[in-house]
PDB file of C-alpha atoms in Angstrom:
ATOM      1  CA  MET A  21      -0.569 -26.962 -16.959  1.00  0.00           C
ATOM      2  CA  ARG A  22       0.075 -23.288 -17.572  1.00  0.00           C
ATOM      3  CA  THR A  23       1.748 -21.255 -14.899  1.00  0.00           C
ATOM      4  CA  LYS A  24       1.420 -17.542 -14.455  1.00  0.00           C
ATOM      5  CA  ASN A  25       4.561 -15.572 -15.143  1.00  0.00           C
ATOM      6  CA  ILE A  26       5.728 -13.881 -11.967  1.00  0.00           C
ATOM      7  CA  TYR A  27       8.148 -11.031 -12.481  1.00  0.00           C
ATOM      8  CA  PRO A  28      10.793 -10.813  -9.768  1.00  0.00           C
ATOM      9  CA  SER A  29      10.545  -7.731  -7.619  1.00  0.00           C
ATOM     10  CA  PHE A  30      13.030  -4.957  -8.338  1.00  0.00           C
ATOM     11  CA  LEU A  31      13.860  -4.459  -4.660  1.00  0.00           C
ATOM     12  CA  ASP A  32      14.227  -6.718  -1.662  1.00  0.00           C
ATOM     13  CA  PRO A  33      11.241  -6.497   0.739  1.00  0.00           C
ATOM     14  CA  ARG A  34      13.526  -5.361   3.536  1.00  0.00           C
ATOM     15  CA  THR A  35      14.754  -2.515   1.331  1.00  0.00           C
ATOM     16  CA  LYS A  36      11.158  -1.487   0.656  1.00  0.00           C
ATOM     17  CA  ILE A  37      10.432  -1.358   4.384  1.00  0.00           C
ATOM     18  CA  LEU A  38      13.610   0.663   5.037  1.00  0.00           C
ATOM     19  CA  ILE A  39      12.986   3.278   2.336  1.00  0.00           C
ATOM     20  CA  TRP A  40       9.357   3.615   3.490  1.00  0.00           C
ATOM     21  CA  LEU A  41      10.623   4.392   7.012  1.00  0.00           C
ATOM     22  CA  LEU A  42      13.085   6.917   5.566  1.00  0.00           C
ATOM     23  CA  ALA A  43      10.253   8.520   3.598  1.00  0.00           C
ATOM     24  CA  ASN A  44       8.292   8.886   6.829  1.00  0.00           C
ATOM     25  CA  VAL A  45      11.280  10.589   8.430  1.00  0.00           C
ATOM     26  CA  VAL A  46      11.463  13.056   5.528  1.00  0.00           C
ATOM     27  CA  VAL A  47       7.759  13.876   5.850  1.00  0.00           C
ATOM     28  CA  PHE A  48       7.333  14.056   9.618  1.00  0.00           C
ATOM     29  CA  THR A  49      10.503  16.047  10.260  1.00  0.00           C
ATOM     30  CA  TRP A  50       8.976  18.794   8.068  1.00  0.00           C
ATOM     31  CA  SER A  51      11.834  18.684   5.594  1.00  0.00           C
ATOM     32  CA  PRO A  52      11.883  21.299   2.797  1.00  0.00           C
ATOM     33  CA  ALA A  53       9.401  20.747  -0.019  1.00  0.00           C
ATOM     34  CA  VAL A  54      12.095  19.882  -2.553  1.00  0.00           C
ATOM     35  CA  PHE A  55      13.110  16.794  -0.552  1.00  0.00           C
ATOM     36  CA  GLN A  56       9.508  15.658  -0.106  1.00  0.00           C
ATOM     37  CA  LEU A  57       9.002  16.107  -3.840  1.00  0.00           C
ATOM     38  CA  GLY A  58      12.180  14.085  -4.413  1.00  0.00           C
ATOM     39  CA  VAL A  59      10.734  11.192  -2.385  1.00  0.00           C
ATOM     40  CA  MET A  60       7.527  11.362  -4.412  1.00  0.00           C
ATOM     41  CA  VAL A  61       9.399  11.337  -7.737  1.00  0.00           C
ATOM     42  CA  ALA A  62      11.557   8.417  -6.592  1.00  0.00           C
ATOM     43  CA  TYR A  63       8.458   6.367  -5.781  1.00  0.00           C
ATOM     44  CA  LEU A  64       6.864   7.243  -9.125  1.00  0.00           C
ATOM     45  CA  ILE A  65       9.952   5.898 -10.881  1.00  0.00           C
ATOM     46  CA  LEU A  66       9.833   2.729  -8.794  1.00  0.00           C
ATOM     47  CA  PHE A  67       6.192   2.206  -9.804  1.00  0.00           C
ATOM     48  CA  LEU A  68       7.245   2.423 -13.452  1.00  0.00           C
ATOM     49  CA  VAL A  69      10.082  -0.047 -12.920  1.00  0.00           C
ATOM     50  CA  GLU A  70       7.708  -2.507 -11.232  1.00  0.00           C
ATOM     51  CA  ARG A  71       5.206  -2.175 -14.119  1.00  0.00           C
ATOM     52  CA  LYS A  72       2.447  -0.764 -11.902  1.00  0.00           C
ATOM     53  CA  GLY A  73       1.209   1.794 -14.390  1.00  0.00           C
ATOM     54  CA  THR A  74      -2.439   1.640 -13.320  1.00  0.00           C
ATOM     55  CA  MET A  75      -1.673   2.318  -9.661  1.00  0.00           C
ATOM     56  CA  LEU A  76       0.824   4.991 -10.673  1.00  0.00           C
ATOM     57  CA  GLY A  77      -1.853   6.724 -12.748  1.00  0.00           C
ATOM     58  CA  GLY A  78      -4.312   6.679  -9.836  1.00  0.00           C
ATOM     59  CA  LEU A  79      -1.781   8.075  -7.370  1.00  0.00           C
ATOM     60  CA  LEU A  80      -0.613  10.728  -9.804  1.00  0.00           C
ATOM     61  CA  ALA A  81      -4.187  11.796 -10.582  1.00  0.00           C
ATOM     62  CA  THR A  82      -4.970  12.068  -6.861  1.00  0.00           C
ATOM     63  CA  TYR A  83      -1.783  14.039  -6.243  1.00  0.00           C
ATOM     64  CA  LEU A  84      -2.551  16.490  -9.057  1.00  0.00           C
ATOM     65  CA  ALA A  85      -6.165  16.837  -7.877  1.00  0.00           C
ATOM     66  CA  ILE A  86      -5.012  17.808  -4.382  1.00  0.00           C
ATOM     67  CA  LEU A  87      -2.564  20.310  -5.880  1.00  0.00           C
ATOM     68  CA  ALA A  88      -5.362  21.784  -7.996  1.00  0.00           C
ATOM     69  CA  ILE A  89      -7.553  22.180  -4.917  1.00  0.00           C
ATOM     70  CA  GLN A  90      -4.731  23.847  -3.011  1.00  0.00           C
ATOM     71  CA  TYR A  91      -3.540  26.316  -5.655  1.00  0.00           C
ATOM     72  CA  TRP A  92      -6.586  26.971  -7.869  1.00  0.00           C
ATOM     73  CA  LEU A  93      -9.787  26.118  -6.006  1.00  0.00           C
ATOM     74  CA  LEU A  94      -9.062  27.452  -2.514  1.00  0.00           C
ATOM     75  CA  PRO A  95      -8.302  31.041  -3.616  1.00  0.00           C
ATOM     76  CA  LEU A  96     -11.701  31.188  -5.366  1.00  0.00           C
ATOM     77  CA  LEU A  97     -13.799  29.900  -2.433  1.00  0.00           C
ATOM     78  CA  PRO A  98     -15.284  32.034   0.353  1.00  0.00           C
ATOM     79  CA  GLY A  99     -13.752  31.825   3.806  1.00  0.00           C
ATOM     80  CA  SER A 100     -15.997  29.136   5.308  1.00  0.00           C
ATOM     81  CA  LEU A 101     -15.737  26.743   2.351  1.00  0.00           C
ATOM     82  CA  ALA A 102     -12.015  27.402   2.026  1.00  0.00           C
ATOM     83  CA  THR A 103     -11.558  26.291   5.629  1.00  0.00           C
ATOM     84  CA  VAL A 104     -13.401  23.037   4.932  1.00  0.00           C
ATOM     85  CA  PHE A 105     -11.428  22.228   1.789  1.00  0.00           C
ATOM     86  CA  ALA A 106      -8.146  23.277   3.379  1.00  0.00           C
ATOM     87  CA  THR A 107      -8.117  20.042   5.387  1.00  0.00           C
ATOM     88  CA  VAL A 108      -7.833  18.123   2.112  1.00  0.00           C
ATOM     89  CA  THR A 109      -4.534  19.795   1.338  1.00  0.00           C
ATOM     90  CA  TYR A 110      -2.946  18.212   4.407  1.00  0.00           C
ATOM     91  CA  PHE A 111      -2.927  14.960   2.447  1.00  0.00           C
ATOM     92  CA  ILE A 112      -0.257  16.511   0.230  1.00  0.00           C
ATOM     93  CA  LEU A 113       2.113  16.432   3.201  1.00  0.00           C
ATOM     94  CA  VAL A 114       1.694  12.709   3.905  1.00  0.00           C
ATOM     95  CA  PHE A 115       1.248  11.670   0.282  1.00  0.00           C
ATOM     96  CA  PRO A 116       4.842  10.362  -0.032  1.00  0.00           C
ATOM     97  CA  CYS A 117       4.110   8.024   2.888  1.00  0.00           C
ATOM     98  CA  ILE A 118       0.873   6.887   1.224  1.00  0.00           C
ATOM     99  CA  ALA A 119       2.705   6.264  -2.061  1.00  0.00           C
ATOM    100  CA  GLY A 120       5.410   4.324  -0.219  1.00  0.00           C
ATOM    101  CA  GLY A 121       2.874   2.139   1.552  1.00  0.00           C
ATOM    102  CA  ALA A 122       1.016   1.488  -1.693  1.00  0.00           C
ATOM    103  CA  TYR A 123       4.273   0.548  -3.414  1.00  0.00           C
ATOM    104  CA  LEU A 124       5.245  -1.790  -0.583  1.00  0.00           C
ATOM    105  CA  ILE A 125       1.919  -3.629  -0.595  1.00  0.00           C
ATOM    106  CA  ALA A 126       1.416  -3.727  -4.371  1.00  0.00           C
ATOM    107  CA  THR A 127       4.855  -5.094  -5.240  1.00  0.00           C
ATOM    108  CA  THR A 128       5.409  -7.562  -2.391  1.00  0.00           C
ATOM    109  CA  SER A 129       3.638 -10.892  -2.030  1.00  0.00           C
ATOM    110  CA  VAL A 130       2.674 -12.366   1.310  1.00  0.00           C
ATOM    111  CA  SER A 131       5.350 -15.037   1.042  1.00  0.00           C
ATOM    112  CA  GLN A 132       8.000 -12.365   0.437  1.00  0.00           C
ATOM    113  CA  PHE A 133       6.748 -10.396   3.444  1.00  0.00           C
ATOM    114  CA  ILE A 134       7.015 -13.466   5.661  1.00  0.00           C
ATOM    115  CA  ALA A 135      10.479 -14.359   4.322  1.00  0.00           C
ATOM    116  CA  ALA A 136      11.668 -10.787   4.918  1.00  0.00           C
ATOM    117  CA  LEU A 137      10.294 -10.699   8.463  1.00  0.00           C
ATOM    118  CA  GLU A 138      11.845 -14.092   9.142  1.00  0.00           C
ATOM    119  CA  GLY A 139      15.212 -12.757   7.968  1.00  0.00           C
ATOM    120  CA  MET A 140      14.819  -9.678  10.177  1.00  0.00           C
ATOM    121  CA  GLY A 141      14.105 -11.829  13.228  1.00  0.00           C
ATOM    122  CA  ALA A 142      10.557 -10.554  13.718  1.00  0.00           C
ATOM    123  CA  PRO A 143       8.397 -12.445  16.248  1.00  0.00           C
ATOM    124  CA  ARG A 144       6.519 -15.361  14.745  1.00  0.00           C
ATOM    125  CA  SER A 145       3.232 -14.119  16.267  1.00  0.00           C
ATOM    126  CA  PHE A 146       3.581 -10.858  14.313  1.00  0.00           C
ATOM    127  CA  SER A 147       4.408 -12.695  11.078  1.00  0.00           C
ATOM    128  CA  ILE A 148       1.395 -14.984  11.383  1.00  0.00           C
ATOM    129  CA  THR A 149      -0.937 -12.071  12.131  1.00  0.00           C
ATOM    130  CA  LEU A 150       0.372 -10.099   9.160  1.00  0.00           C
ATOM    131  CA  ALA A 151       0.078 -13.080   6.811  1.00  0.00           C
ATOM    132  CA  VAL A 152      -3.535 -13.758   7.763  1.00  0.00           C
ATOM    133  CA  THR A 153      -4.414 -10.037   7.513  1.00  0.00           C
ATOM    134  CA  LEU A 154      -2.887  -9.627   4.054  1.00  0.00           C
ATOM    135  CA  ARG A 155      -4.743 -12.693   2.822  1.00  0.00           C
ATOM    136  CA  PHE A 156      -7.980 -11.605   4.502  1.00  0.00           C
ATOM    137  CA  LEU A 157      -8.459  -8.273   2.728  1.00  0.00           C
ATOM    138  CA  PRO A 158      -8.285  -9.642  -0.866  1.00  0.00           C
ATOM    139  CA  ALA A 159     -10.671 -12.439   0.157  1.00  0.00           C
ATOM    140  CA  LEU A 160     -13.195  -9.875   1.416  1.00  0.00           C
ATOM    141  CA  ARG A 161     -12.851  -7.870  -1.791  1.00  0.00           C
ATOM    142  CA  GLN A 162     -13.549 -10.999  -3.826  1.00  0.00           C
ATOM    143  CA  ASP A 163     -16.632 -11.805  -1.707  1.00  0.00           C
ATOM    144  CA  LEU A 164     -17.918  -8.264  -2.219  1.00  0.00           C
ATOM    145  CA  ARG A 165     -17.456  -8.625  -5.980  1.00  0.00           C
ATOM    146  CA  HIS A 166     -19.471 -11.852  -5.981  1.00  0.00           C
ATOM    147  CA  ILE A 167     -22.241 -10.248  -3.918  1.00  0.00           C
ATOM    148  CA  ARG A 168     -22.482  -7.331  -6.347  1.00  0.00           C
ATOM    149  CA  ASP A 169     -22.717  -9.728  -9.297  1.00  0.00           C
ATOM    150  CA  ALA A 170     -25.526 -11.636  -7.557  1.00  0.00           C
ATOM    151  CA  MET A 171     -27.374  -8.376  -6.812  1.00  0.00           C
ATOM    152  CA  ALA A 172     -27.079  -7.341 -10.461  1.00  0.00           C
ATOM    153  CA  LEU A 173     -28.520 -10.681 -11.620  1.00  0.00           C
ATOM    154  CA  ARG A 174     -31.468 -10.355  -9.230  1.00  0.00           C
ATOM    155  CA  ASN A 175     -31.996  -6.699 -10.212  1.00  0.00           C
ATOM    156  CA  ILE A 176     -31.925  -5.516  -6.599  1.00  0.00           C
ATOM    157  CA  ARG A 177     -32.466  -1.765  -6.345  1.00  0.00           C
ATOM    158  CA  GLY A 178     -32.873   0.691  -3.526  1.00  0.00           C
ATOM    159  CA  PHE A 179     -30.419   1.703  -0.831  1.00  0.00           C
ATOM    160  CA  GLU A 180     -31.986  -0.311   1.994  1.00  0.00           C
ATOM    161  CA  GLU A 181     -32.197  -3.511  -0.049  1.00  0.00           C
ATOM    162  CA  LYS A 182     -28.613  -3.164  -1.245  1.00  0.00           C
ATOM    163  CA  LEU A 183     -27.369  -2.437   2.264  1.00  0.00           C
ATOM    164  CA  GLU A 184     -29.077  -5.551   3.635  1.00  0.00           C
ATOM    165  CA  CYS A 185     -27.835  -7.743   0.795  1.00  0.00           C
ATOM    166  CA  ILE A 186     -24.260  -6.572   1.328  1.00  0.00           C
ATOM    167  CA  TYR A 187     -24.060  -6.258   5.103  1.00  0.00           C
ATOM    168  CA  VAL A 188     -25.460  -9.642   6.129  1.00  0.00           C
ATOM    169  CA  PRO A 189     -23.431 -11.844   3.718  1.00  0.00           C
ATOM    170  CA  MET A 190     -20.241  -9.878   4.374  1.00  0.00           C
ATOM    171  CA  LEU A 191     -20.694 -10.175   8.138  1.00  0.00           C
ATOM    172  CA  MET A 192     -21.319 -13.910   7.944  1.00  0.00           C
ATOM    173  CA  GLY A 193     -18.597 -14.498   5.379  1.00  0.00           C
ATOM    174  CA  ALA A 194     -15.927 -12.533   7.232  1.00  0.00           C
ATOM    175  CA  ALA A 195     -15.895 -14.909  10.189  1.00  0.00           C
ATOM    176  CA  GLN A 196     -15.849 -17.953   7.914  1.00  0.00           C
ATOM    177  CA  THR A 197     -13.073 -16.505   5.747  1.00  0.00           C
ATOM    178  CA  ALA A 198     -10.913 -15.724   8.785  1.00  0.00           C
ATOM    179  CA  GLU A 199     -11.358 -19.267  10.095  1.00  0.00           C
ATOM    180  CA  GLU A 200     -10.514 -20.804   6.715  1.00  0.00           C
ATOM    181  CA  LEU A 201      -7.390 -18.665   6.350  1.00  0.00           C
ATOM    182  CA  SER A 202      -6.204 -19.620   9.826  1.00  0.00           C
ATOM    183  CA  GLU A 203      -6.713 -23.310   9.081  1.00  0.00           C
ATOM    184  CA  SER A 204      -4.949 -22.952   5.727  1.00  0.00           C
ATOM    185  CA  ALA A 205      -1.953 -21.244   7.343  1.00  0.00           C
ATOM    186  CA  THR A 206      -1.775 -23.930  10.027  1.00  0.00           C
ATOM    187  CA  ALA A 207      -1.970 -26.701   7.416  1.00  0.00           C
ATOM    188  CA  ARG A 208       0.954 -25.144   5.556  1.00  0.00           C
ATOM    189  CA  GLY A 209       3.115 -25.273   8.680  1.00  0.00           C
ATOM    190  CA  ILE A 210       3.221 -21.579   9.539  1.00  0.00           C
ATOM    191  CA  GLU A 211       3.272 -22.462  13.247  1.00  0.00           C
ATOM    192  CA  SER A 212       6.301 -24.743  12.849  1.00  0.00           C
ATOM    193  CA  PRO A 213       9.056 -23.690  15.287  1.00  0.00           C
ATOM    194  CA  GLY A 214      11.774 -24.450  12.725  1.00  0.00           C
ATOM    195  CA  LYS A 215      13.320 -21.994  10.284  1.00  0.00           C
ATOM    196  CA  MET A 216      10.932 -21.198   7.448  1.00  0.00           C
ATOM    197  CA  SER A 217      11.894 -21.310   3.788  1.00  0.00           C
ATOM    198  CA  SER A 218      10.410 -19.489   0.810  1.00  0.00           C
ATOM    199  CA  TRP A 219      10.017 -20.600  -2.803  1.00  0.00           C
ATOM    200  CA  ARG A 220      10.618 -16.974  -3.820  1.00  0.00           C
ATOM    201  CA  PRO A 221      14.213 -16.259  -2.810  1.00  0.00           C
ATOM    202  CA  ILE A 222      14.971 -12.776  -1.540  1.00  0.00           C
ATOM    203  CA  GLY A 223      18.309 -11.021  -1.305  1.00  0.00           C
ATOM    204  CA  PHE A 224      20.092  -7.702  -1.595  1.00  0.00           C
ATOM    205  CA  HIS A 225      21.456  -6.540  -4.943  1.00  0.00           C
ATOM    206  CA  ILE A 226      23.107  -3.430  -6.338  1.00  0.00           C
ATOM    207  CA  GLN A 227      19.760  -1.720  -6.953  1.00  0.00           C
ATOM    208  CA  ASP A 228      18.901  -2.102  -3.259  1.00  0.00           C
ATOM    209  CA  VAL A 229      22.088  -0.259  -2.322  1.00  0.00           C
ATOM    210  CA  VAL A 230      21.493   2.527  -4.864  1.00  0.00           C
ATOM    211  CA  VAL A 231      17.854   3.128  -3.869  1.00  0.00           C
ATOM    212  CA  THR A 232      18.656   2.990  -0.148  1.00  0.00           C
ATOM    213  CA  LEU A 233      21.472   5.521  -0.554  1.00  0.00           C
ATOM    214  CA  LEU A 234      19.136   7.791  -2.546  1.00  0.00           C
ATOM    215  CA  PHE A 235      16.452   7.792   0.153  1.00  0.00           C
ATOM    216  CA  LEU A 236      19.089   8.142   2.872  1.00  0.00           C
ATOM    217  CA  ALA A 237      20.508  11.179   1.064  1.00  0.00           C
ATOM    218  CA  LEU A 238      17.027  12.716   0.838  1.00  0.00           C
ATOM    219  CA  CYS A 239      16.477  12.044   4.543  1.00  0.00           C
ATOM    220  CA  VAL A 240      19.804  13.501   5.691  1.00  0.00           C
ATOM    221  CA  GLY A 241      19.579  16.406   3.275  1.00  0.00           C
ATOM    222  CA  GLY A 242      16.059  17.245   4.397  1.00  0.00           C
ATOM    223  CA  ILE A 243      17.096  17.309   8.056  1.00  0.00           C
ATOM    224  CA  CYS A 244      20.264  19.343   7.410  1.00  0.00           C
ATOM    225  CA  CYS A 245      18.515  21.883   5.144  1.00  0.00           C
ATOM    226  CA  LYS A 246      15.554  22.346   7.483  1.00  0.00           C
ATOM    227  CA  GLY A 247      15.068  26.060   8.036  1.00  0.00           C
ATOM    228  CA  VAL A 248      17.413  26.940   5.162  1.00  0.00           C
ATOM    229  CA  LEU A 249      15.215  25.980   2.179  1.00  0.00           C
ATOM    230  CA  PRO A 250      11.459  26.631   1.984  1.00  0.00           C
TER     231      PRO A 250
END
């Protein structure tokens, strides 16, 4: 039996949650642009370390597209259109938070999330809800992929026909998928009152300390330099 190689995560899940919260502080305290850019660069490096090149390319392309709209397209548009497209540029402000959330979800398995929340003393009701939710979304994406393959085989065309063929099976399958996931979690003992264990051990290492100190420095520096740097 062949097993899939699972690369250990570079950071502890609790560290990922902490640096994501620090990134939110940097963004929503309106820190100078250099500190927000520092958070973005730090996350790009973490994506490279975690071997998430595809997701890194998508985020970087989106980031550059928003910058192009802000600095090259908006000055060429008339006033009314410029106002409409100006709302897109607000995404540049929260993009470090989006990148942090994408990094957290893409590099952390459900079992690691649950183990981290268990170590942080989070309520069991919250852990169970999060576990079922994180399993539910990939299941829906897989169902949608199967429906599209079936539509391609049957050569279904037209917007109304496609909408009906997607909406009805997804609506019926969503309830069944949620019920199956709940039963699966119960069968695996997620409701057990005892202390839970994980087959993927988590723990803090030197890289967790270094990355946390880096994000903490960006957070403190952004707050202290607010109003001094642009």
